[in-house]
PDB file of N, CA and C in Angstrom:
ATOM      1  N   UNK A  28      88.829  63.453  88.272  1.00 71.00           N
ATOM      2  CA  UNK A  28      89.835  64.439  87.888  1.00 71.00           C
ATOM      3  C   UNK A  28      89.295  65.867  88.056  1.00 71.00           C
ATOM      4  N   UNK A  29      87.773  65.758  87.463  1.00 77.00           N
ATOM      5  CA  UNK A  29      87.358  67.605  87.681  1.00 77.00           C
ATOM      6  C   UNK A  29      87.105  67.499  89.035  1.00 77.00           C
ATOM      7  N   UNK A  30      86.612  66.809  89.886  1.00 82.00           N
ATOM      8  CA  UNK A  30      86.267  67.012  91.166  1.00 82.00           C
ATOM      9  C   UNK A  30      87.504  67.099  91.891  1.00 82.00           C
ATOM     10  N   UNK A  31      88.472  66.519  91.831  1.00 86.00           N
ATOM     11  CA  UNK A  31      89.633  66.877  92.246  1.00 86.00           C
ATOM     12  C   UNK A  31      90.302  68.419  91.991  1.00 86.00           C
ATOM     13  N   UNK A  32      90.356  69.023  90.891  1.00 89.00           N
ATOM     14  CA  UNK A  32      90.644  70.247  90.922  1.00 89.00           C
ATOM     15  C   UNK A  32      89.679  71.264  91.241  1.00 89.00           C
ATOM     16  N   UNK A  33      88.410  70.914  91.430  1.00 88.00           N
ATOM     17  CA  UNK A  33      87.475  71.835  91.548  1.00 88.00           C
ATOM     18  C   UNK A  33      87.830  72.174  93.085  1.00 88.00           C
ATOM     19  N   UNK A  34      88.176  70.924  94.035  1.00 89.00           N
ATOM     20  CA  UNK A  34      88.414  70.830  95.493  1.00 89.00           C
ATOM     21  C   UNK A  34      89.623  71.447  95.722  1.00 89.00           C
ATOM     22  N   UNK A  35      90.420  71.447  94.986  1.00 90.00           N
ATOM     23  CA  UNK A  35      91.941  72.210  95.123  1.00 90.00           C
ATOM     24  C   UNK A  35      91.561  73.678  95.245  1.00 90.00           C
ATOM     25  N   UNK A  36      90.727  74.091  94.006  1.00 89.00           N
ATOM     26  CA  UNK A  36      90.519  74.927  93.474  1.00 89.00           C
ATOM     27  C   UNK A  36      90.038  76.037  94.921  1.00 89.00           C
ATOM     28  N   UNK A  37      89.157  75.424  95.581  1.00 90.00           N
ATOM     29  CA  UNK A  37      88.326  75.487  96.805  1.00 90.00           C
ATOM     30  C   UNK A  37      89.022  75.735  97.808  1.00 90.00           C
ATOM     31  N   UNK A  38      90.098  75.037  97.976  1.00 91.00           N
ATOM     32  CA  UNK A  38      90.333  74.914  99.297  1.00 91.00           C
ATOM     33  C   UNK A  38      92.097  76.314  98.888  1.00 91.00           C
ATOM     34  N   UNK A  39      92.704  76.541  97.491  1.00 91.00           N
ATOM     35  CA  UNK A  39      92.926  77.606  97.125  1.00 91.00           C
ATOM     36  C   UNK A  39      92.545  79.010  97.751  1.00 91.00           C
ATOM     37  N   UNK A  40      91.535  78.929  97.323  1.00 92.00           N
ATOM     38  CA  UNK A  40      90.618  80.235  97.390  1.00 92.00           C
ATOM     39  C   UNK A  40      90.586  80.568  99.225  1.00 92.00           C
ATOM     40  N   UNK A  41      89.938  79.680  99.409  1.00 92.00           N
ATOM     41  CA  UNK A  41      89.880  79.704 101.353  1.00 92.00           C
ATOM     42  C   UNK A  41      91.131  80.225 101.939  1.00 92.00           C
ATOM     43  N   UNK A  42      91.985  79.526 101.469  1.00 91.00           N
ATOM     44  CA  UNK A  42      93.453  80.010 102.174  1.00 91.00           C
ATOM     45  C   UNK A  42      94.062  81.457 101.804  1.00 91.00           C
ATOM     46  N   UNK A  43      93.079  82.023 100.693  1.00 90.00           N
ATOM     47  CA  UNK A  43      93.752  83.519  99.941  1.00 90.00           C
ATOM     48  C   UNK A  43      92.933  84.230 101.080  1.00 90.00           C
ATOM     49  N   UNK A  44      91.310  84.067 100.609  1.00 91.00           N
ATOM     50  CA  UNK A  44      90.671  84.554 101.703  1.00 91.00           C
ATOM     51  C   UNK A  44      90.985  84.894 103.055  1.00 91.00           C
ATOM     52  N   UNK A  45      91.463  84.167 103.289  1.00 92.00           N
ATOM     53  CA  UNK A  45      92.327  83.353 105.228  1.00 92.00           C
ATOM     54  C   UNK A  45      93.518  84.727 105.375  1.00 92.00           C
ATOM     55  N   UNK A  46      94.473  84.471 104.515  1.00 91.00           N
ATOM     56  CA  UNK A  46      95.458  85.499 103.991  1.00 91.00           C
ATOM     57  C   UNK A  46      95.055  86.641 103.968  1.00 91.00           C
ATOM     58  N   UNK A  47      94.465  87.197 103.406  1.00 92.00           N
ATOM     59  CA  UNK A  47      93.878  88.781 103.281  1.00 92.00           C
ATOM     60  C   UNK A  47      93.489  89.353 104.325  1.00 92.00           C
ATOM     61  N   UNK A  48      92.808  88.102 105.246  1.00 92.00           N
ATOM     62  CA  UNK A  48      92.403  88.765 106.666  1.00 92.00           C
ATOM     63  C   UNK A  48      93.006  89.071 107.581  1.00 92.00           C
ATOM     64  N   UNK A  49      94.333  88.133 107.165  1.00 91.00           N
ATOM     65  CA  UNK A  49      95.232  88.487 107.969  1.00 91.00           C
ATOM     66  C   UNK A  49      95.814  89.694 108.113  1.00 91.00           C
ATOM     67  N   UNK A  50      96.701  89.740 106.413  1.00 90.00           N
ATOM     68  CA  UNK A  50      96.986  91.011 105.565  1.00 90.00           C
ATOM     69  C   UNK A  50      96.232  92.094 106.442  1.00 90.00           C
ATOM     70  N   UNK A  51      94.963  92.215 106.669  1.00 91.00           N
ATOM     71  CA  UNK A  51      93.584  93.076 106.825  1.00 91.00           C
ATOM     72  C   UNK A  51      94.373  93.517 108.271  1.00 91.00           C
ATOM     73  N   UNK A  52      94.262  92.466 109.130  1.00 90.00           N
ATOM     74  CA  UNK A  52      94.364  92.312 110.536  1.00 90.00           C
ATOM     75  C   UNK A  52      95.489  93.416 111.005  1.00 90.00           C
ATOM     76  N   UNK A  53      96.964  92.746 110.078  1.00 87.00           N
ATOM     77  CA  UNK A  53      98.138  93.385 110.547  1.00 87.00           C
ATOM     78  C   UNK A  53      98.443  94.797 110.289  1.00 87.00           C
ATOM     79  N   UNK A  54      97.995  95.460 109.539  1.00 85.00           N
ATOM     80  CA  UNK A  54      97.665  96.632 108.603  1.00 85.00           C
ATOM     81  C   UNK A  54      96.996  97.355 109.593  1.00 85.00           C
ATOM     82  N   UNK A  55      96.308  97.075 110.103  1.00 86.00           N
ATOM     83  CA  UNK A  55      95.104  98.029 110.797  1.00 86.00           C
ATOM     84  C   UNK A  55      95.882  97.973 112.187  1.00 86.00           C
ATOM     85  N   UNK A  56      96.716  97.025 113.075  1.00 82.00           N
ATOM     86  CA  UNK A  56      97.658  97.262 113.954  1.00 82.00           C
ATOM     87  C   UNK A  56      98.614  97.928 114.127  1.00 82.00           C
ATOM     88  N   UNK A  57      99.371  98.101 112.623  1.00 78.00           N
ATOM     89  CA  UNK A  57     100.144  98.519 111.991  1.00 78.00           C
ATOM     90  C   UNK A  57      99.907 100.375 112.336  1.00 78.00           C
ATOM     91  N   UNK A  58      98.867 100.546 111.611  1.00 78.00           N
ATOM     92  CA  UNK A  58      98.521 102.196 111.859  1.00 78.00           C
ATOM     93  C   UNK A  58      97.925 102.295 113.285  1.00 78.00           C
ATOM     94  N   UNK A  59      97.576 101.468 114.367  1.00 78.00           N
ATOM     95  CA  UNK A  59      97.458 101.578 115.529  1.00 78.00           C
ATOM     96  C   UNK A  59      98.583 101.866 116.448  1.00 78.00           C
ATOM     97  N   UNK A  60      99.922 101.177 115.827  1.00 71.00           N
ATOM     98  CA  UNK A  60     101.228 101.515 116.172  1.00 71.00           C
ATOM     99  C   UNK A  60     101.628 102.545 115.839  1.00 71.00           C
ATOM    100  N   UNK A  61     101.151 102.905 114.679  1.00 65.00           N
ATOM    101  CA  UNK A  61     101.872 104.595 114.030  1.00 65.00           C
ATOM    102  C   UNK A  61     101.840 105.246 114.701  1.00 65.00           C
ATOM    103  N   UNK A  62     100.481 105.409 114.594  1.00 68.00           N
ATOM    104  CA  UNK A  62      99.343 106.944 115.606  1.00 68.00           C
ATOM    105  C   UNK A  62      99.878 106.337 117.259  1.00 68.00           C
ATOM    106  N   UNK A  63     100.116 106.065 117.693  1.00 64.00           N
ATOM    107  CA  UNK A  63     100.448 105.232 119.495  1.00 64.00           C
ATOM    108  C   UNK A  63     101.772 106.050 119.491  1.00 64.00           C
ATOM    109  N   UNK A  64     102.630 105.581 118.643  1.00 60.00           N
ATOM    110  CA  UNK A  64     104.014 106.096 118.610  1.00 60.00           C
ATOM    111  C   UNK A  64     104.635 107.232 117.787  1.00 60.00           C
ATOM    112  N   UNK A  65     105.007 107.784 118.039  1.00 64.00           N
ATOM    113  CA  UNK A  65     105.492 108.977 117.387  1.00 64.00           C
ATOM    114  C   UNK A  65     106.890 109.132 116.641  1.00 64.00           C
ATOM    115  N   UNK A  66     107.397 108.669 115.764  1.00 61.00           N
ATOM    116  CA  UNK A  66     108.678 108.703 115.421  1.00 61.00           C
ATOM    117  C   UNK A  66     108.914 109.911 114.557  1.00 61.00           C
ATOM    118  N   UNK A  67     109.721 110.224 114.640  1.00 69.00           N
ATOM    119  CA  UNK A  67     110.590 111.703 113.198  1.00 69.00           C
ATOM    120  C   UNK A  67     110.263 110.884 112.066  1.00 69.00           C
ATOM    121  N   UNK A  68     109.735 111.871 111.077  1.00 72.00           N
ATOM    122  CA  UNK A  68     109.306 111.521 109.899  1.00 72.00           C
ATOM    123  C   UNK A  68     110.545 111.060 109.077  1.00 72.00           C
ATOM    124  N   UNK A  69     111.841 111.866 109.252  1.00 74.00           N
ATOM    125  CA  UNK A  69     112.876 111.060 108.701  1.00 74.00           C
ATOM    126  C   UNK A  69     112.659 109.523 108.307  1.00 74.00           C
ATOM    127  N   UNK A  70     113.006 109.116 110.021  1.00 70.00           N
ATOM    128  CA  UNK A  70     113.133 108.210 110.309  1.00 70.00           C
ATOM    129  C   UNK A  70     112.164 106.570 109.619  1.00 70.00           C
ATOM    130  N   UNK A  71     110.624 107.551 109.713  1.00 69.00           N
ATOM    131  CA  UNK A  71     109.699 106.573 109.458  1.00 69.00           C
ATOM    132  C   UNK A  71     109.895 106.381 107.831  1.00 69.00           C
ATOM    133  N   UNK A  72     110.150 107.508 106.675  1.00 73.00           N
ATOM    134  CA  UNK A  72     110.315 107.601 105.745  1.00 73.00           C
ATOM    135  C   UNK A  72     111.088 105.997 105.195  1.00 73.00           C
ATOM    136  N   UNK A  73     112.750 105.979 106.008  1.00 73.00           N
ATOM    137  CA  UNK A  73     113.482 105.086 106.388  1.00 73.00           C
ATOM    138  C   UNK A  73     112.739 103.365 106.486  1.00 73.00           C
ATOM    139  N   UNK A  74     111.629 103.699 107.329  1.00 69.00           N
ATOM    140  CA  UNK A  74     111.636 102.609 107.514  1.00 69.00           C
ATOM    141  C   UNK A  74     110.275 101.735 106.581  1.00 69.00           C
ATOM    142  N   UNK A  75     110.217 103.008 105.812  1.00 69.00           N
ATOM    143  CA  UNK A  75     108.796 102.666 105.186  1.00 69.00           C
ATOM    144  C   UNK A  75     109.573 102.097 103.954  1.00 69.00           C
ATOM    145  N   UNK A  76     110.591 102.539 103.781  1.00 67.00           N
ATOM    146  CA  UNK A  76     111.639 102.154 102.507  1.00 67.00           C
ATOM    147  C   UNK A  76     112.041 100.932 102.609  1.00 67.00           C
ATOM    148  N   UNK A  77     112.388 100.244 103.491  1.00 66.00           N
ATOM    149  CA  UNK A  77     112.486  98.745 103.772  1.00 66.00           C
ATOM    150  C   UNK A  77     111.280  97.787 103.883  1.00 66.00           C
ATOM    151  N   UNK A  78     110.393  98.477 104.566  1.00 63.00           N
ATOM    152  CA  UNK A  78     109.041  97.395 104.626  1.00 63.00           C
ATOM    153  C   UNK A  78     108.428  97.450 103.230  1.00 63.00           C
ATOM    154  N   UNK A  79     108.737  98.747 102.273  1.00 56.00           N
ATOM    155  CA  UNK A  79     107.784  98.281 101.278  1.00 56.00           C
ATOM    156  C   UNK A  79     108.696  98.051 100.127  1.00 56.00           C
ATOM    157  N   UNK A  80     110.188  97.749 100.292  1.00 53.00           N
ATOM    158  CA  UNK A  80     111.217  97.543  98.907  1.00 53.00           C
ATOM    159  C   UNK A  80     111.315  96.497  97.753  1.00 53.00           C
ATOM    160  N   UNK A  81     110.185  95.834  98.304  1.00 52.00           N
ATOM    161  CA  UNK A  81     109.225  94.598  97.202  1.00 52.00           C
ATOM    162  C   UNK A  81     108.800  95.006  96.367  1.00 52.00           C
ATOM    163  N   UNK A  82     108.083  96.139  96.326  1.00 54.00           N
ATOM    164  CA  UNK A  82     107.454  97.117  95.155  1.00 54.00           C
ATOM    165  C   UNK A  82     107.924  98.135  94.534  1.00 54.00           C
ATOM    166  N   UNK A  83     107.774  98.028  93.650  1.00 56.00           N
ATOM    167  CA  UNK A  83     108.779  99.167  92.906  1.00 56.00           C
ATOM    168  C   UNK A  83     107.987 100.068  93.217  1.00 56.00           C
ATOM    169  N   UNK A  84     106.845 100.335  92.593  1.00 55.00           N
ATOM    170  CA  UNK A  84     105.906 101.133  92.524  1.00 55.00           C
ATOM    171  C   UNK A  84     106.139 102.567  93.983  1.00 55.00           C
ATOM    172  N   UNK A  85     105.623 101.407  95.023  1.00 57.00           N
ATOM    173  CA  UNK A  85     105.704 102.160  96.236  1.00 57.00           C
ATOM    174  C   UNK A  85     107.169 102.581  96.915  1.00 57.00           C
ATOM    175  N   UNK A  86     108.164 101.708  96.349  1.00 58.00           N
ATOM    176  CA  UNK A  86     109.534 102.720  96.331  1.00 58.00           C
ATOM    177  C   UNK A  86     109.823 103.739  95.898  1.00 58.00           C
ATOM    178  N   UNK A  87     109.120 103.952  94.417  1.00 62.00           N
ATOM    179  CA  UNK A  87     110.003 105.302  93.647  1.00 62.00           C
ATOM    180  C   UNK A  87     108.521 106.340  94.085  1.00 62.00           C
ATOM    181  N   UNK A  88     107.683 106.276  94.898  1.00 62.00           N
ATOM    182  CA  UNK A  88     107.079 107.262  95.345  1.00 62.00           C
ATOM    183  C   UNK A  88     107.463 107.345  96.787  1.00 62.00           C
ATOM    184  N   UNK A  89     107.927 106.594  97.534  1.00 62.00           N
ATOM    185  CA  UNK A  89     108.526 106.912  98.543  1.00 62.00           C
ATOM    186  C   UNK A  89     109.858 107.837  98.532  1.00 62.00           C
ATOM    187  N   UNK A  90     110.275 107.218  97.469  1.00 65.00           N
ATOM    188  CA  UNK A  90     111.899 107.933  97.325  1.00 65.00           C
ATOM    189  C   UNK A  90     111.431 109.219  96.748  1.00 65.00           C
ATOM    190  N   UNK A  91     110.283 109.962  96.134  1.00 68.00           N
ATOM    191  CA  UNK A  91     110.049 110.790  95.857  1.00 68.00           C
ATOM    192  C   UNK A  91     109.896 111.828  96.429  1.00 68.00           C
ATOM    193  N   UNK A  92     109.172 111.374  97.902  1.00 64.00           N
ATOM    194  CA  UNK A  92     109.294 112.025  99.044  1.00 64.00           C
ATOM    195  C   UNK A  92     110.116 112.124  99.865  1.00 64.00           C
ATOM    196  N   UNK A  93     111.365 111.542  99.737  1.00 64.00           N
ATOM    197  CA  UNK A  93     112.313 111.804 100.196  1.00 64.00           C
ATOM    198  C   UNK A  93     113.274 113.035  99.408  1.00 64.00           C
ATOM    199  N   UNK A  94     112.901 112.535  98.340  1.00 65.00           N
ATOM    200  CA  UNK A  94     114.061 114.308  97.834  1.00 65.00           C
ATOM    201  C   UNK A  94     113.048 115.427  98.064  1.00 65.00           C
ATOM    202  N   UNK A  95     111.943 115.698  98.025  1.00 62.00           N
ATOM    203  CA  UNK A  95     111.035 116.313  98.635  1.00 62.00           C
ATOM    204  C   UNK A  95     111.055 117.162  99.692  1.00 62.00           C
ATOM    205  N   UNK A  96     111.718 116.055 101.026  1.00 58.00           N
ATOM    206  CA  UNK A  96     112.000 115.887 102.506  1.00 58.00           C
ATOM    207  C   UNK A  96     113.057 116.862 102.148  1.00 58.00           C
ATOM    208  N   UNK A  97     113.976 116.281 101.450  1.00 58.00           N
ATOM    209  CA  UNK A  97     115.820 117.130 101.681  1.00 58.00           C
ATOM    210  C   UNK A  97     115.795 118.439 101.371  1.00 58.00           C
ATOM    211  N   UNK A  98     115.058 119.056 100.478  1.00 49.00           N
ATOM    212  CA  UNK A  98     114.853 119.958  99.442  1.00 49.00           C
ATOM    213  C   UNK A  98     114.562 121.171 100.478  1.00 49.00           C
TER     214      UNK A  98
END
């Protein structure tokens, strides 16, 4: 029974690990695309509002900079 969850436990962890690198991977492409491409800050504002609308956090500081933007 403990060796069984200890192995779950294990093979858990590996796959977060696995994940993050990915996380790591796409992120760093991500701002390779930014800087490559040039869009109106409007625009990117826009689109930063959809990719990050999971988080509150990083919404109501995005949206912060948007009345910011208008102002």
């Amino acid at each position: 029974m403990l060796k069984e969850t200890r192995i779950q436990i294990l093979v858990l962890l590996k796959i977060n690990s696995q994940l993050r690198l990915l996380l790591k991977i796409r992120k760093k492409k991500e701002r390779q695309l930014d800087k490559e491409v040039y869009i109106q800050p409007s625009i990117m504002l826009i689109l930063k509002i959809f990719k990050f609308r999971s988080h509150k956090g990083r919404r109501i500081l995005l949206q912060n900079k948007i009345k910011k933007f208008r102002i």
